[in-house]
JSON list of C-alpha atoms in Angstrom, two decimals:
[
{"chain": "C", "resi": 4, "resn": "UNK", "atom": "CA", "xyz": [-126.94, 103.13, 37.16]},
{"chain": "C", "resi": 5, "resn": "UNK", "atom": "CA", "xyz": [-129.88, 102.88, 34.83]},
{"chain": "C", "resi": 6, "resn": "UNK", "atom": "CA", "xyz": [-128.75, 101.34, 31.53]},
{"chain": "C", "resi": 7, "resn": "UNK", "atom": "CA", "xyz": [-131.67, 102.89, 29.63]},
{"chain": "C", "resi": 8, "resn": "UNK", "atom": "CA", "xyz": [-130.31, 106.32, 30.57]},
{"chain": "C", "resi": 9, "resn": "UNK", "atom": "CA", "xyz": [-126.63, 105.41, 30.18]},
{"chain": "C", "resi": 10, "resn": "UNK", "atom": "CA", "xyz": [-127.06, 104.13, 26.62]},
{"chain": "C", "resi": 11, "resn": "UNK", "atom": "CA", "xyz": [-128.40, 107.56, 25.61]},
{"chain": "C", "resi": 12, "resn": "UNK", "atom": "CA", "xyz": [-125.30, 109.38, 26.87]},
{"chain": "C", "resi": 13, "resn": "UNK", "atom": "CA", "xyz": [-122.67, 110.29, 24.30]},
{"chain": "C", "resi": 14, "resn": "UNK", "atom": "CA", "xyz": [-119.80, 108.58, 26.17]},
{"chain": "C", "resi": 15, "resn": "UNK", "atom": "CA", "xyz": [-121.43, 105.17, 25.55]},
{"chain": "C", "resi": 16, "resn": "UNK", "atom": "CA", "xyz": [-123.05, 105.80, 22.19]},
{"chain": "C", "resi": 17, "resn": "UNK", "atom": "CA", "xyz": [-119.82, 106.26, 20.24]},
{"chain": "C", "resi": 18, "resn": "UNK", "atom": "CA", "xyz": [-118.01, 103.01, 21.25]},
{"chain": "C", "resi": 19, "resn": "UNK", "atom": "CA", "xyz": [-121.28, 101.07, 21.02]},
{"chain": "C", "resi": 20, "resn": "UNK", "atom": "CA", "xyz": [-121.95, 102.42, 17.52]},
{"chain": "C", "resi": 21, "resn": "UNK", "atom": "CA", "xyz": [-118.45, 101.49, 16.36]},
{"chain": "C", "resi": 22, "resn": "UNK", "atom": "CA", "xyz": [-118.47, 98.03, 17.93]},
{"chain": "C", "resi": 23, "resn": "UNK", "atom": "CA", "xyz": [-122.07, 97.05, 17.13]},
{"chain": "C", "resi": 24, "resn": "UNK", "atom": "CA", "xyz": [-121.43, 97.16, 13.41]},
{"chain": "C", "resi": 25, "resn": "UNK", "atom": "CA", "xyz": [-118.91, 94.34, 13.66]},
{"chain": "C", "resi": 26, "resn": "UNK", "atom": "CA", "xyz": [-118.94, 92.40, 16.92]},
{"chain": "C", "resi": 27, "resn": "UNK", "atom": "CA", "xyz": [-121.73, 93.36, 19.34]},
{"chain": "C", "resi": 28, "resn": "UNK", "atom": "CA", "xyz": [-125.51, 93.55, 19.32]},
{"chain": "C", "resi": 29, "resn": "UNK", "atom": "CA", "xyz": [-127.68, 94.74, 22.20]},
{"chain": "C", "resi": 30, "resn": "UNK", "atom": "CA", "xyz": [-130.24, 91.99, 22.82]},
{"chain": "C", "resi": 31, "resn": "UNK", "atom": "CA", "xyz": [-132.00, 93.18, 25.97]},
{"chain": "C", "resi": 32, "resn": "UNK", "atom": "CA", "xyz": [-131.83, 96.21, 28.23]},
{"chain": "C", "resi": 33, "resn": "UNK", "atom": "CA", "xyz": [-132.97, 96.11, 31.85]},
{"chain": "C", "resi": 34, "resn": "UNK", "atom": "CA", "xyz": [-132.41, 98.60, 34.63]},
{"chain": "C", "resi": 35, "resn": "UNK", "atom": "CA", "xyz": [-129.26, 97.00, 36.08]},
{"chain": "C", "resi": 36, "resn": "UNK", "atom": "CA", "xyz": [-128.45, 94.40, 33.41]},
{"chain": "C", "resi": 37, "resn": "UNK", "atom": "CA", "xyz": [-127.54, 94.60, 29.76]},
{"chain": "C", "resi": 38, "resn": "UNK", "atom": "CA", "xyz": [-127.55, 91.49, 27.54]},
{"chain": "C", "resi": 39, "resn": "UNK", "atom": "CA", "xyz": [-125.25, 91.79, 24.53]},
{"chain": "C", "resi": 40, "resn": "UNK", "atom": "CA", "xyz": [-124.69, 89.25, 21.77]},
{"chain": "C", "resi": 41, "resn": "UNK", "atom": "CA", "xyz": [-121.19, 88.69, 20.39]},
{"chain": "C", "resi": 42, "resn": "UNK", "atom": "CA", "xyz": [-120.44, 87.57, 16.86]},
{"chain": "C", "resi": 43, "resn": "UNK", "atom": "CA", "xyz": [-120.24, 85.11, 15.18]},
{"chain": "C", "resi": 44, "resn": "UNK", "atom": "CA", "xyz": [-122.71, 83.03, 17.25]},
{"chain": "C", "resi": 45, "resn": "UNK", "atom": "CA", "xyz": [-124.47, 86.00, 18.93]},
{"chain": "C", "resi": 46, "resn": "UNK", "atom": "CA", "xyz": [-124.39, 84.15, 22.23]},
{"chain": "C", "resi": 47, "resn": "UNK", "atom": "CA", "xyz": [-125.68, 86.33, 25.08]},
{"chain": "C", "resi": 48, "resn": "UNK", "atom": "CA", "xyz": [-123.12, 88.00, 27.34]},
{"chain": "C", "resi": 49, "resn": "UNK", "atom": "CA", "xyz": [-124.17, 89.88, 30.46]},
{"chain": "C", "resi": 50, "resn": "UNK", "atom": "CA", "xyz": [-123.10, 93.27, 31.77]},
{"chain": "C", "resi": 51, "resn": "UNK", "atom": "CA", "xyz": [-124.54, 93.78, 35.25]},
{"chain": "C", "resi": 52, "resn": "UNK", "atom": "CA", "xyz": [-124.31, 96.77, 37.55]},
{"chain": "C", "resi": 53, "resn": "UNK", "atom": "CA", "xyz": [-124.18, 96.09, 41.29]},
{"chain": "C", "resi": 54, "resn": "UNK", "atom": "CA", "xyz": [-125.45, 99.18, 43.19]},
{"chain": "C", "resi": 55, "resn": "UNK", "atom": "CA", "xyz": [-124.02, 98.08, 46.54]},
{"chain": "C", "resi": 56, "resn": "UNK", "atom": "CA", "xyz": [-120.54, 97.74, 45.05]},
{"chain": "C", "resi": 57, "resn": "UNK", "atom": "CA", "xyz": [-120.85, 100.60, 42.56]},
{"chain": "C", "resi": 58, "resn": "UNK", "atom": "CA", "xyz": [-119.12, 98.67, 39.77]},
{"chain": "C", "resi": 59, "resn": "UNK", "atom": "CA", "xyz": [-120.03, 96.76, 36.63]},
{"chain": "C", "resi": 60, "resn": "UNK", "atom": "CA", "xyz": [-119.43, 92.99, 36.27]},
{"chain": "C", "resi": 61, "resn": "UNK", "atom": "CA", "xyz": [-118.98, 91.40, 32.82]},
{"chain": "C", "resi": 62, "resn": "UNK", "atom": "CA", "xyz": [-119.68, 87.72, 32.00]},
{"chain": "C", "resi": 63, "resn": "UNK", "atom": "CA", "xyz": [-119.05, 85.84, 28.76]},
{"chain": "C", "resi": 64, "resn": "UNK", "atom": "CA", "xyz": [-121.47, 83.57, 26.88]},
{"chain": "C", "resi": 65, "resn": "UNK", "atom": "CA", "xyz": [-120.60, 80.47, 28.93]},
{"chain": "C", "resi": 66, "resn": "UNK", "atom": "CA", "xyz": [-120.54, 82.39, 32.20]},
{"chain": "C", "resi": 67, "resn": "UNK", "atom": "CA", "xyz": [-116.82, 83.16, 32.02]},
{"chain": "C", "resi": 68, "resn": "UNK", "atom": "CA", "xyz": [-115.46, 85.91, 34.21]},
{"chain": "C", "resi": 69, "resn": "UNK", "atom": "CA", "xyz": [-114.30, 88.77, 32.00]},
{"chain": "C", "resi": 70, "resn": "UNK", "atom": "CA", "xyz": [-113.82, 91.55, 34.50]},
{"chain": "C", "resi": 71, "resn": "UNK", "atom": "CA", "xyz": [-115.03, 94.48, 36.60]},
{"chain": "C", "resi": 72, "resn": "UNK", "atom": "CA", "xyz": [-115.17, 98.09, 35.37]},
{"chain": "C", "resi": 73, "resn": "UNK", "atom": "CA", "xyz": [-116.40, 101.44, 36.57]},
{"chain": "C", "resi": 74, "resn": "UNK", "atom": "CA", "xyz": [-118.05, 102.75, 33.39]},
{"chain": "C", "resi": 75, "resn": "UNK", "atom": "CA", "xyz": [-120.36, 101.26, 30.80]},
{"chain": "C", "resi": 76, "resn": "UNK", "atom": "CA", "xyz": [-118.13, 102.40, 27.92]},
{"chain": "C", "resi": 77, "resn": "UNK", "atom": "CA", "xyz": [-115.18, 100.51, 29.40]},
{"chain": "C", "resi": 78, "resn": "UNK", "atom": "CA", "xyz": [-117.38, 97.43, 29.94]},
{"chain": "C", "resi": 79, "resn": "UNK", "atom": "CA", "xyz": [-118.50, 97.42, 26.30]},
{"chain": "C", "resi": 80, "resn": "UNK", "atom": "CA", "xyz": [-114.93, 97.76, 25.09]},
{"chain": "C", "resi": 81, "resn": "UNK", "atom": "CA", "xyz": [-113.69, 95.02, 27.44]},
{"chain": "C", "resi": 82, "resn": "UNK", "atom": "CA", "xyz": [-116.45, 92.68, 26.25]},
{"chain": "C", "resi": 83, "resn": "UNK", "atom": "CA", "xyz": [-115.73, 93.38, 22.59]},
{"chain": "C", "resi": 84, "resn": "UNK", "atom": "CA", "xyz": [-112.06, 92.46, 22.84]},
{"chain": "C", "resi": 85, "resn": "UNK", "atom": "CA", "xyz": [-112.31, 89.59, 25.36]},
{"chain": "C", "resi": 86, "resn": "UNK", "atom": "CA", "xyz": [-111.38, 86.07, 24.27]},
{"chain": "C", "resi": 87, "resn": "UNK", "atom": "CA", "xyz": [-114.39, 83.89, 25.11]},
{"chain": "C", "resi": 88, "resn": "UNK", "atom": "CA", "xyz": [-113.69, 81.14, 22.60]},
{"chain": "C", "resi": 89, "resn": "UNK", "atom": "CA", "xyz": [-112.77, 78.65, 25.31]},
{"chain": "C", "resi": 90, "resn": "UNK", "atom": "CA", "xyz": [-113.32, 78.21, 29.02]},
{"chain": "C", "resi": 91, "resn": "UNK", "atom": "CA", "xyz": [-109.98, 78.43, 30.77]},
{"chain": "C", "resi": 92, "resn": "UNK", "atom": "CA", "xyz": [-109.31, 77.46, 34.42]},
{"chain": "C", "resi": 93, "resn": "UNK", "atom": "CA", "xyz": [-108.61, 81.13, 35.20]},
{"chain": "C", "resi": 94, "resn": "UNK", "atom": "CA", "xyz": [-111.98, 82.30, 33.87]},
{"chain": "C", "resi": 95, "resn": "UNK", "atom": "CA", "xyz": [-114.02, 79.14, 34.51]},
{"chain": "C", "resi": 96, "resn": "UNK", "atom": "CA", "xyz": [-117.74, 78.62, 34.62]},
{"chain": "C", "resi": 97, "resn": "UNK", "atom": "CA", "xyz": [-119.79, 80.27, 37.35]},
{"chain": "C", "resi": 98, "resn": "UNK", "atom": "CA", "xyz": [-120.94, 77.00, 38.89]},
{"chain": "C", "resi": 99, "resn": "UNK", "atom": "CA", "xyz": [-117.37, 75.77, 39.34]},
{"chain": "C", "resi": 100, "resn": "UNK", "atom": "CA", "xyz": [-117.68, 72.77, 37.01]},
{"chain": "C", "resi": 101, "resn": "UNK", "atom": "CA", "xyz": [-115.02, 72.50, 34.35]},
{"chain": "C", "resi": 102, "resn": "UNK", "atom": "CA", "xyz": [-115.69, 70.84, 30.98]},
{"chain": "C", "resi": 103, "resn": "UNK", "atom": "CA", "xyz": [-114.35, 67.34, 30.40]},
{"chain": "C", "resi": 104, "resn": "UNK", "atom": "CA", "xyz": [-110.97, 67.22, 28.69]}
]
């Protein structure tokens, strides 16, 4: 999946247009990775496509696991409504280290 091409398709343009006005901003577009900032801090979140798996992986600003999806429109919607305000044990950091309590 080429994100440059996918962002031009109408199935992704409509949810991105609705959500970018309030909560999301596209910061960087690469072939297999999309970096999106979330309000209010505009911290970078990553949407990455894995060609071998054929699915899209979504990470929060602190590296939290948000989920896997099949389409870019679903990934944008899942990222917009995900709670990334705190790092929970269920969606912990990628390196396995938890913050001090």
